[in-house]
Amino acid sequence: MSNKIIHWFKYGSPQSFYPLAGKMIPWFWALAAIFCVAGLWIGFFVAPTDATQGEAYRIIFIHVPASWMSMFLYIVMACWAGIGLSLNTRLSSMMASAIAPTGAMFAFLSLWTGALWGKPMWGTWWVWDARLTSELILLFLYLGFMALQAAIDEPRRADKAGAILALVGVVNVPIIYFSVKWWNTLHQGASISMSKAPTMAITMLWGMLVMALAFWMYSIAVALQRARAIMLERERHTDWVKYAVE
Amino acid sequence: MKSRHKRIAIIAGGLASLGVAAFFVLNALNSNIALFYTPTQVAAGEAPKERVFRIGGLVKEGSLKRNDMTIRFVVTDTAKEIPVAYTGILPDLFKEGKGVVAQGKLAADGQFTASEVLAKHDENYMPPEAKHAVDTAGQTAKTLKQ
């Protein structure tokens, strides 16, 4: 009986998480590739042209999932950082550091694709409205988190400083999400929300959701890969790393 | 109390007070965060005078007039209206009955001279056939009302 119980907590130690992550990574890469191909196929060939924006609206298949991921990854990163700070678990802090670059990439992608769409549609690359500005602040929070951790040599202290920055920054995420509701902005309101039916054609919606899944899988795969690298680096003096590398 | 419980409590308390602080700051800055003033706000004298600001609303149906390079139209929020003059290139999405944000100065006679006009898109995405169906349905509804 006792040998059937899975000891979940053992995966909280880098030593046993390292091989597990190694086994999971190829699966997430494969899923990411499948969803990405399917999402782009729906986005470019199945979804109809938009009545007012023409073909330019197709940027939403990258823009919207990237924006979602940039916000969601921040929450996940802050949660790991918070757990690491309060429970002093090594792996949680490593996960937080592993997620940050991916989150920053999605925040950048969201801003960049938004600018490309904004020029022909709105008539400007950039406007200082609440949505755009708070998303830019999110990118700076990610960059600040990474810079702060890189600036402190001792890993445990770097984790603590980074965690406090990450937790303080959490307040920005609901501001981004609700900015289009609370203030008048140039950015349009949400097409998809919990409270009402989506205001877009169903195939367009599918394209976006499948792309969002692809970005999820991609984020998990890269974050795990980066976490593995961080584990090896930080625990390089231990025995298990010597065996793992051989 | 274990030290780990203490840390969790400190973090939770810190986040809660941070949230409250952010709420008050945003509330205080409310009017500065808004990108534009609505015609109703301008009529109430809330907009800055002698200074560049933005107005936003819908382009009134049938109000768009082109005269050489100068474009004239009326911005409305269905309650109040502001006439706008603009010289320059309009964005693709600029249309009568659609959202617009214009930056410029308000003259004493109530004429707004814009230096920049941006189109505001709504959150609806639909194929042309669906748009056509919605428009015809709208027309029918209007005819039925009359």
CSV table of C-alpha atoms in Angstrom, one decimal:
chain,number,residue,atom,x,y,z
A,1,MET,CA,0.0,0.0,0.0
A,2,SER,CA,2.6,2.5,1.1
A,3,ASN,CA,4.7,2.2,-2.1
A,4,LYS,CA,1.7,3.2,-4.2
A,5,ILE,CA,1.5,6.7,-2.7
A,6,ILE,CA,3.1,9.3,-4.9
A,7,HIS,CA,5.3,11.6,-2.9
A,8,TRP,CA,4.4,14.9,-4.6
A,9,PHE,CA,6.6,16.9,-2.4
A,10,LYS,CA,9.7,15.2,-3.5
A,11,TYR,CA,9.3,17.1,-6.8
A,12,GLY,CA,9.8,20.2,-4.9
A,13,SER,CA,13.5,19.5,-4.8
A,14,PRO,CA,15.6,20.3,-7.8
A,15,GLN,CA,17.3,16.9,-7.7
A,16,SER,CA,14.0,15.0,-8.5
A,17,PHE,CA,12.4,17.8,-10.5
A,18,TYR,CA,15.3,18.0,-12.9
A,19,PRO,CA,14.7,14.6,-14.7
A,20,LEU,CA,10.9,15.0,-14.5
A,21,ALA,CA,11.1,18.4,-16.3
A,22,GLY,CA,13.5,16.8,-18.9
A,23,LYS,CA,10.9,14.2,-19.6
A,24,MET,CA,8.0,16.7,-19.9
A,25,ILE,CA,9.7,19.3,-22.1
A,26,PRO,CA,9.5,17.4,-25.5
A,27,TRP,CA,5.8,16.9,-25.0
A,28,PHE,CA,5.1,20.5,-24.4
A,29,TRP,CA,7.2,21.5,-27.4
A,30,ALA,CA,5.2,19.0,-29.6
A,31,LEU,CA,1.8,20.4,-28.3
A,32,ALA,CA,3.0,23.9,-28.9
A,33,ALA,CA,3.9,23.1,-32.5
A,34,ILE,CA,0.6,21.4,-33.2
A,35,PHE,CA,-1.5,24.2,-31.7
A,36,CYS,CA,0.6,26.8,-33.4
A,37,VAL,CA,0.1,25.3,-36.8
A,38,ALA,CA,-3.6,24.7,-36.2
A,39,GLY,CA,-4.1,28.2,-34.8
A,40,LEU,CA,-2.3,29.9,-37.7
A,41,TRP,CA,-4.2,27.8,-40.2
A,42,ILE,CA,-7.5,28.8,-38.7
A,43,GLY,CA,-6.3,32.4,-38.5
A,44,PHE,CA,-5.1,32.8,-42.0
A,45,PHE,CA,-7.4,30.4,-44.0
A,46,VAL,CA,-10.6,29.6,-42.1
A,47,ALA,CA,-11.4,32.9,-40.3
A,48,PRO,CA,-13.3,35.4,-42.4
A,49,THR,CA,-12.2,38.9,-43.3
A,50,ASP,CA,-13.4,41.6,-40.9
A,51,ALA,CA,-16.1,43.9,-42.2
A,52,THR,CA,-14.4,47.2,-41.2
A,53,GLN,CA,-10.7,46.4,-40.8
A,54,GLY,CA,-10.2,44.1,-43.8
A,55,GLU,CA,-7.2,41.7,-43.4
A,56,ALA,CA,-5.3,43.8,-41.0
A,57,TYR,CA,-7.4,42.5,-38.1
A,58,ARG,CA,-5.6,39.1,-38.4
A,59,ILE,CA,-2.9,40.5,-36.1
A,60,ILE,CA,-5.2,39.6,-33.2
A,61,PHE,CA,-4.3,36.0,-33.5
A,62,ILE,CA,-0.8,37.0,-32.2
A,63,HIS,CA,-1.6,40.2,-30.4
A,64,VAL,CA,-4.5,39.0,-28.1
A,65,PRO,CA,-2.9,35.7,-26.9
A,66,ALA,CA,0.4,37.4,-26.4
A,67,SER,CA,-1.2,40.1,-24.2
A,68,TRP,CA,-3.1,37.4,-22.2
A,69,MET,CA,0.1,35.5,-21.7
A,70,SER,CA,2.1,38.5,-20.6
A,71,MET,CA,-0.4,39.2,-17.9
A,72,PHE,CA,-1.0,35.6,-16.9
A,73,LEU,CA,2.8,34.8,-16.8
A,74,TYR,CA,3.3,37.8,-14.5
A,75,ILE,CA,0.7,36.4,-12.0
A,76,VAL,CA,2.4,32.9,-12.2
A,77,MET,CA,5.8,34.4,-11.7
A,78,ALA,CA,4.7,36.5,-8.7
A,79,CYS,CA,3.0,33.5,-7.2
A,80,TRP,CA,6.2,31.4,-7.4
A,81,ALA,CA,8.2,34.4,-6.1
A,82,GLY,CA,5.8,34.8,-3.2
A,83,ILE,CA,6.0,31.1,-2.4
A,84,GLY,CA,9.7,31.2,-2.5
A,85,LEU,CA,9.8,34.2,-0.3
A,86,SER,CA,7.4,32.9,2.4
A,87,LEU,CA,8.3,29.2,2.4
A,88,ASN,CA,12.0,29.5,1.5
A,89,THR,CA,11.7,26.8,-1.2
A,90,ARG,CA,14.6,26.8,-3.7
A,91,LEU,CA,12.7,25.6,-6.7
A,92,SER,CA,9.9,28.2,-6.5
A,93,SER,CA,12.3,31.1,-6.8
A,94,MET,CA,14.1,29.3,-9.7
A,95,MET,CA,10.7,29.0,-11.5
A,96,ALA,CA,10.0,32.7,-11.0
A,97,SER,CA,13.4,33.5,-12.6
A,98,ALA,CA,12.7,31.1,-15.4
A,99,ILE,CA,9.4,32.6,-16.3
A,100,ALA,CA,10.4,36.3,-16.4
A,101,PRO,CA,12.2,36.4,-19.9
A,102,THR,CA,9.2,34.6,-21.6
A,103,GLY,CA,6.8,37.1,-20.0
A,104,ALA,CA,8.9,40.0,-21.1
A,105,MET,CA,8.9,38.6,-24.6
A,106,PHE,CA,5.1,38.3,-24.7
A,107,ALA,CA,4.7,41.9,-23.3
A,108,PHE,CA,7.1,43.2,-26.0
A,109,LEU,CA,5.3,41.2,-28.7
A,110,SER,CA,1.9,42.5,-27.5
A,111,LEU,CA,3.1,46.2,-27.7
A,112,TRP,CA,4.9,45.7,-31.0
A,113,THR,CA,2.0,44.0,-32.8
A,114,GLY,CA,-0.3,46.5,-31.4
A,115,ALA,CA,1.8,49.4,-32.8
A,116,LEU,CA,1.8,47.7,-36.2
A,117,TRP,CA,-2.0,47.4,-36.1
A,118,GLY,CA,-2.5,50.9,-34.6
A,119,LYS,CA,-0.7,52.8,-37.4
A,120,PRO,CA,-3.1,51.8,-40.2
A,121,MET,CA,-6.3,51.5,-38.1
A,122,TRP,CA,-6.1,54.3,-35.5
A,123,GLY,CA,-3.7,56.5,-37.4
A,124,THR,CA,-0.9,56.3,-34.8
A,125,TRP,CA,1.8,53.9,-33.6
A,126,TRP,CA,1.4,54.9,-30.0
A,127,VAL,CA,-0.8,56.8,-27.8
A,128,TRP,CA,-0.5,57.3,-24.0
A,129,ASP,CA,-3.8,55.8,-23.0
A,130,ALA,CA,-4.3,53.8,-19.9
A,131,ARG,CA,-4.2,50.3,-21.6
A,132,LEU,CA,-1.0,50.9,-23.6
A,133,THR,CA,0.8,52.7,-20.8
A,134,SER,CA,0.0,50.0,-18.2
A,135,GLU,CA,1.2,47.3,-20.6
A,136,LEU,CA,4.4,49.2,-21.1
A,137,ILE,CA,4.8,49.3,-17.3
A,138,LEU,CA,4.4,45.5,-17.3
A,139,LEU,CA,7.3,45.1,-19.7
A,140,PHE,CA,9.4,47.4,-17.5
A,141,LEU,CA,8.4,45.3,-14.5
A,142,TYR,CA,9.7,42.2,-16.2
A,143,LEU,CA,12.9,43.9,-17.3
A,144,GLY,CA,13.3,45.4,-13.8
A,145,PHE,CA,12.9,42.0,-12.2
A,146,MET,CA,15.5,40.4,-14.5
A,147,ALA,CA,17.9,43.3,-14.0
A,148,LEU,CA,17.6,43.3,-10.3
A,149,GLN,CA,18.2,39.6,-10.0
A,150,ALA,CA,21.2,39.9,-12.4
A,151,ALA,CA,22.7,42.7,-10.3
A,152,ILE,CA,22.8,40.7,-7.1
A,153,ASP,CA,25.5,38.0,-7.0
A,154,GLU,CA,24.2,35.9,-4.1
A,155,PRO,CA,21.3,33.8,-5.4
A,156,ARG,CA,19.2,33.8,-2.2
A,157,ARG,CA,19.3,37.5,-1.8
A,158,ALA,CA,18.6,38.0,-5.5
A,159,ASP,CA,15.5,35.8,-5.1
A,160,LYS,CA,14.3,37.8,-2.2
A,161,ALA,CA,14.8,41.2,-3.8
A,162,GLY,CA,13.2,40.0,-7.0
A,163,ALA,CA,10.2,38.5,-5.2
A,164,ILE,CA,9.4,41.8,-3.5
A,165,LEU,CA,9.6,43.6,-6.8
A,166,ALA,CA,7.4,41.0,-8.5
A,167,LEU,CA,4.8,41.1,-5.7
A,168,VAL,CA,4.6,44.9,-5.7
A,169,GLY,CA,4.1,44.8,-9.5
A,170,VAL,CA,1.1,42.5,-9.3
A,171,VAL,CA,-1.1,45.6,-8.6
A,172,ASN,CA,-0.5,46.5,-12.3
A,173,VAL,CA,-2.1,43.4,-13.8
A,174,PRO,CA,-5.8,44.2,-12.9
A,175,ILE,CA,-5.1,47.8,-14.0
A,176,ILE,CA,-4.1,46.6,-17.4
A,177,TYR,CA,-7.1,44.3,-17.6
A,178,PHE,CA,-9.7,46.8,-16.5
A,179,SER,CA,-8.1,50.0,-17.9
A,180,VAL,CA,-10.5,50.0,-20.9
A,181,LYS,CA,-13.5,49.8,-18.6
A,182,TRP,CA,-12.4,52.3,-15.9
A,183,TRP,CA,-11.2,55.1,-18.1
A,184,ASN,CA,-11.9,56.2,-21.6
A,185,THR,CA,-9.1,55.0,-23.8
A,186,LEU,CA,-8.3,54.7,-27.5
A,187,HIS,CA,-7.9,50.9,-27.1
A,188,GLN,CA,-11.2,49.1,-27.6
A,189,GLY,CA,-12.9,47.2,-24.8
A,190,ALA,CA,-12.6,43.4,-24.4
A,191,SER,CA,-14.2,41.3,-27.1
A,192,ILE,CA,-14.1,38.3,-24.7
A,193,SER,CA,-15.1,38.5,-21.1
A,194,MET,CA,-16.6,36.4,-18.3
A,195,SER,CA,-19.8,38.4,-18.1
A,196,LYS,CA,-21.0,38.5,-21.7
A,197,ALA,CA,-21.0,36.6,-25.0
A,198,PRO,CA,-18.0,37.2,-27.2
A,199,THR,CA,-18.5,39.9,-29.7
A,200,MET,CA,-16.6,38.3,-32.6
A,201,ALA,CA,-17.3,35.7,-35.2
A,202,ILE,CA,-16.9,32.1,-33.9
A,203,THR,CA,-14.1,31.0,-36.2
A,204,MET,CA,-12.1,34.1,-35.3
A,205,LEU,CA,-12.6,33.2,-31.7
A,206,TRP,CA,-11.4,29.7,-32.2
A,207,GLY,CA,-8.3,30.9,-34.0
A,208,MET,CA,-7.5,33.1,-31.0
A,209,LEU,CA,-8.1,30.4,-28.4
A,210,VAL,CA,-6.0,27.8,-30.2
A,211,MET,CA,-3.2,30.3,-30.5
A,212,ALA,CA,-3.5,31.1,-26.8
A,213,LEU,CA,-3.1,27.3,-26.1
A,214,ALA,CA,0.0,27.2,-28.3
A,215,PHE,CA,1.5,30.1,-26.4
A,216,TRP,CA,0.7,28.3,-23.1
A,217,MET,CA,2.5,25.2,-24.2
A,218,TYR,CA,5.4,27.2,-25.5
A,219,SER,CA,5.7,29.1,-22.3
A,220,ILE,CA,5.7,25.9,-20.2
A,221,ALA,CA,8.3,24.3,-22.4
A,222,VAL,CA,10.7,27.2,-22.4
A,223,ALA,CA,10.2,28.0,-18.7
A,224,LEU,CA,11.0,24.3,-17.8
A,225,GLN,CA,14.1,24.4,-20.0
A,226,ARG,CA,15.3,27.6,-18.4
A,227,ALA,CA,14.5,26.3,-14.9
A,228,ARG,CA,16.7,23.2,-15.7
A,229,ALA,CA,19.6,25.4,-16.7
A,230,ILE,CA,19.2,27.5,-13.5
A,231,MET,CA,19.1,24.4,-11.4
A,232,LEU,CA,22.4,23.1,-12.8
A,233,GLU,CA,24.0,26.5,-12.4
A,234,ARG,CA,22.9,27.0,-8.8
A,235,GLU,CA,23.5,23.5,-7.6
A,236,ARG,CA,26.7,22.9,-9.5
A,237,HIS,CA,28.6,22.0,-6.3
A,238,THR,CA,26.2,19.2,-5.4
A,239,ASP,CA,26.6,15.5,-6.2
A,240,TRP,CA,23.3,15.1,-8.1
A,241,VAL,CA,24.4,17.7,-10.7
A,242,LYS,CA,27.6,15.8,-11.3
A,243,TYR,CA,25.6,12.6,-12.0
A,244,ALA,CA,23.0,14.5,-14.0
A,245,VAL,CA,25.5,16.1,-16.3
A,246,GLU,CA,27.4,12.8,-16.9
B,1,MET,CA,3.3,31.5,15.1
B,2,LYS,CA,5.9,29.9,13.0
B,3,SER,CA,8.2,32.3,11.1
B,4,ARG,CA,6.8,31.0,7.8
B,5,HIS,CA,3.3,31.9,8.8
B,6,LYS,CA,4.5,35.3,9.9
B,7,ARG,CA,6.1,35.9,6.5
B,8,ILE,CA,2.9,34.8,4.7
B,9,ALA,CA,0.9,37.2,6.9
B,10,ILE,CA,3.3,40.1,6.2
B,11,ILE,CA,3.2,39.4,2.4
B,12,ALA,CA,-0.6,39.2,2.4
B,13,GLY,CA,-0.9,42.4,4.5
B,14,GLY,CA,1.6,44.2,2.3
B,15,LEU,CA,-0.3,43.3,-0.9
B,16,ALA,CA,-3.6,44.3,0.6
B,17,SER,CA,-2.4,47.7,1.7
B,18,LEU,CA,-0.6,48.2,-1.6
B,19,GLY,CA,-3.9,47.5,-3.4
B,20,VAL,CA,-5.8,50.0,-1.3
B,21,ALA,CA,-3.0,52.6,-1.9
B,22,ALA,CA,-3.2,52.0,-5.6
B,23,PHE,CA,-6.9,52.3,-5.6
B,24,PHE,CA,-6.8,55.8,-3.9
B,25,VAL,CA,-4.0,57.0,-6.2
B,26,LEU,CA,-5.9,55.9,-9.3
B,27,ASN,CA,-9.1,57.5,-8.0
B,28,ALA,CA,-7.3,60.8,-7.4
B,29,LEU,CA,-5.7,60.7,-10.9
B,30,ASN,CA,-8.9,59.7,-12.5
B,31,SER,CA,-9.4,62.7,-14.7
B,32,ASN,CA,-5.7,62.7,-15.8
B,33,ILE,CA,-5.7,59.1,-16.8
B,34,ALA,CA,-8.7,59.5,-19.2
B,35,LEU,CA,-7.4,59.9,-22.7
B,36,PHE,CA,-10.1,62.3,-23.9
B,37,TYR,CA,-13.1,64.5,-22.8
B,38,THR,CA,-16.6,63.7,-24.0
B,39,PRO,CA,-18.6,66.6,-25.6
B,40,THR,CA,-20.8,66.6,-22.5
B,41,GLN,CA,-17.7,67.2,-20.3
B,42,VAL,CA,-16.6,70.0,-22.6
B,43,ALA,CA,-20.0,71.6,-22.5
B,44,ALA,CA,-19.9,71.5,-18.7
B,45,GLY,CA,-16.6,73.4,-18.8
B,46,GLU,CA,-14.4,70.5,-17.5
B,47,ALA,CA,-12.0,70.6,-20.5
B,48,PRO,CA,-8.9,72.8,-20.2
B,49,LYS,CA,-9.1,76.2,-22.0
B,50,GLU,CA,-6.3,77.7,-24.0
B,51,ARG,CA,-4.5,74.3,-24.0
B,52,VAL,CA,-4.3,71.3,-26.3
B,53,PHE,CA,-6.6,68.4,-25.2
B,54,ARG,CA,-8.4,65.5,-26.8
B,55,ILE,CA,-12.1,65.0,-27.4
B,56,GLY,CA,-13.7,61.7,-28.1
B,57,GLY,CA,-17.1,60.5,-29.3
B,58,LEU,CA,-18.9,59.4,-32.5
B,59,VAL,CA,-18.7,61.1,-35.8
B,60,LYS,CA,-22.2,62.3,-36.4
B,61,GLU,CA,-24.0,60.7,-39.3
B,62,GLY,CA,-24.2,63.0,-42.3
B,63,SER,CA,-21.9,65.7,-40.8
B,64,LEU,CA,-18.8,64.9,-42.7
B,65,LYS,CA,-17.9,67.6,-45.3
B,66,ARG,CA,-14.7,67.9,-47.4
B,67,ASN,CA,-13.5,71.2,-48.6
B,68,ASP,CA,-10.2,71.0,-50.4
B,69,MET,CA,-7.8,69.8,-47.8
B,70,THR,CA,-9.9,70.7,-44.8
B,71,ILE,CA,-12.3,68.2,-43.3
B,72,ARG,CA,-15.2,69.2,-41.2
B,73,PHE,CA,-17.3,66.9,-39.0
B,74,VAL,CA,-19.3,66.9,-35.8
B,75,VAL,CA,-18.3,64.8,-32.8
B,76,THR,CA,-21.2,63.7,-30.6
B,77,ASP,CA,-21.9,61.6,-27.5
B,78,THR,CA,-25.6,61.6,-28.4
B,79,ALA,CA,-26.2,64.3,-25.8
B,80,LYS,CA,-23.9,67.2,-26.8
B,81,GLU,CA,-22.0,68.0,-30.0
B,82,ILE,CA,-18.8,69.7,-31.0
B,83,PRO,CA,-17.9,70.8,-34.6
B,84,VAL,CA,-14.4,69.9,-35.6
B,85,ALA,CA,-12.2,71.1,-38.4
B,86,TYR,CA,-9.1,69.2,-39.5
B,87,THR,CA,-6.5,69.4,-42.2
B,88,GLY,CA,-4.6,66.2,-42.9
B,89,ILE,CA,-4.9,62.5,-43.6
B,90,LEU,CA,-7.7,60.5,-41.9
B,91,PRO,CA,-7.1,57.0,-40.6
B,92,ASP,CA,-8.6,54.0,-42.5
B,93,LEU,CA,-11.3,53.3,-39.8
B,94,PHE,CA,-12.6,56.9,-39.7
B,95,LYS,CA,-16.2,56.7,-40.7
B,96,GLU,CA,-19.5,58.4,-39.9
B,97,GLY,CA,-21.2,56.8,-37.0
B,98,LYS,CA,-17.9,55.4,-35.7
B,99,GLY,CA,-15.7,56.3,-32.8
B,100,VAL,CA,-13.1,59.1,-33.1
B,101,VAL,CA,-10.5,60.8,-30.9
B,102,ALA,CA,-9.3,64.3,-32.0
B,103,GLN,CA,-6.5,66.3,-30.4
B,104,GLY,CA,-6.5,70.1,-30.7
B,105,LYS,CA,-7.8,73.4,-29.3
B,106,LEU,CA,-11.2,74.7,-28.6
B,107,ALA,CA,-12.0,78.2,-29.8
B,108,ALA,CA,-14.2,80.6,-27.8
B,109,ASP,CA,-17.0,80.1,-30.4
B,110,GLY,CA,-17.1,76.4,-29.7
B,111,GLN,CA,-15.2,75.3,-32.8
B,112,PHE,CA,-12.6,72.6,-32.3
B,113,THR,CA,-9.5,72.8,-34.5
B,114,ALA,CA,-7.8,69.4,-34.6
B,115,SER,CA,-4.2,68.8,-35.2
B,116,GLU,CA,-4.5,65.0,-35.0
B,117,VAL,CA,-7.5,62.7,-35.7
B,118,LEU,CA,-7.5,59.1,-34.6
B,119,ALA,CA,-10.1,56.4,-35.2
B,120,LYS,CA,-11.4,54.4,-32.3
B,121,HIS,CA,-12.3,50.8,-33.1
B,122,ASP,CA,-15.1,49.0,-31.2
B,123,GLU,CA,-14.7,45.5,-29.8
B,124,ASN,CA,-16.9,43.9,-32.6
B,125,TYR,CA,-15.2,41.6,-35.1
B,126,MET,CA,-17.4,40.1,-37.8
B,127,PRO,CA,-17.3,39.0,-41.4
B,128,PRO,CA,-18.8,41.3,-44.1
B,129,GLU,CA,-21.9,39.0,-44.5
B,130,ALA,CA,-22.7,39.2,-40.8
B,131,LYS,CA,-22.2,43.0,-40.8
B,132,HIS,CA,-24.6,43.2,-43.7
B,133,ALA,CA,-27.2,41.1,-41.8
B,134,VAL,CA,-26.8,43.3,-38.7
B,135,ASP,CA,-27.2,46.5,-40.7
B,136,THR,CA,-30.3,45.3,-42.5
B,137,ALA,CA,-31.8,44.2,-39.2
B,138,GLY,CA,-31.1,47.6,-37.8
B,139,GLN,CA,-32.7,49.3,-40.8
B,140,THR,CA,-35.8,47.0,-40.5
B,141,ALA,CA,-36.0,47.9,-36.8
B,142,LYS,CA,-35.8,51.6,-37.6
B,143,THR,CA,-38.5,51.3,-40.2
B,144,LEU,CA,-40.8,49.4,-37.9
B,145,LYS,CA,-40.4,52.0,-35.2
B,146,GLN,CA,-41.5,54.8,-37.5
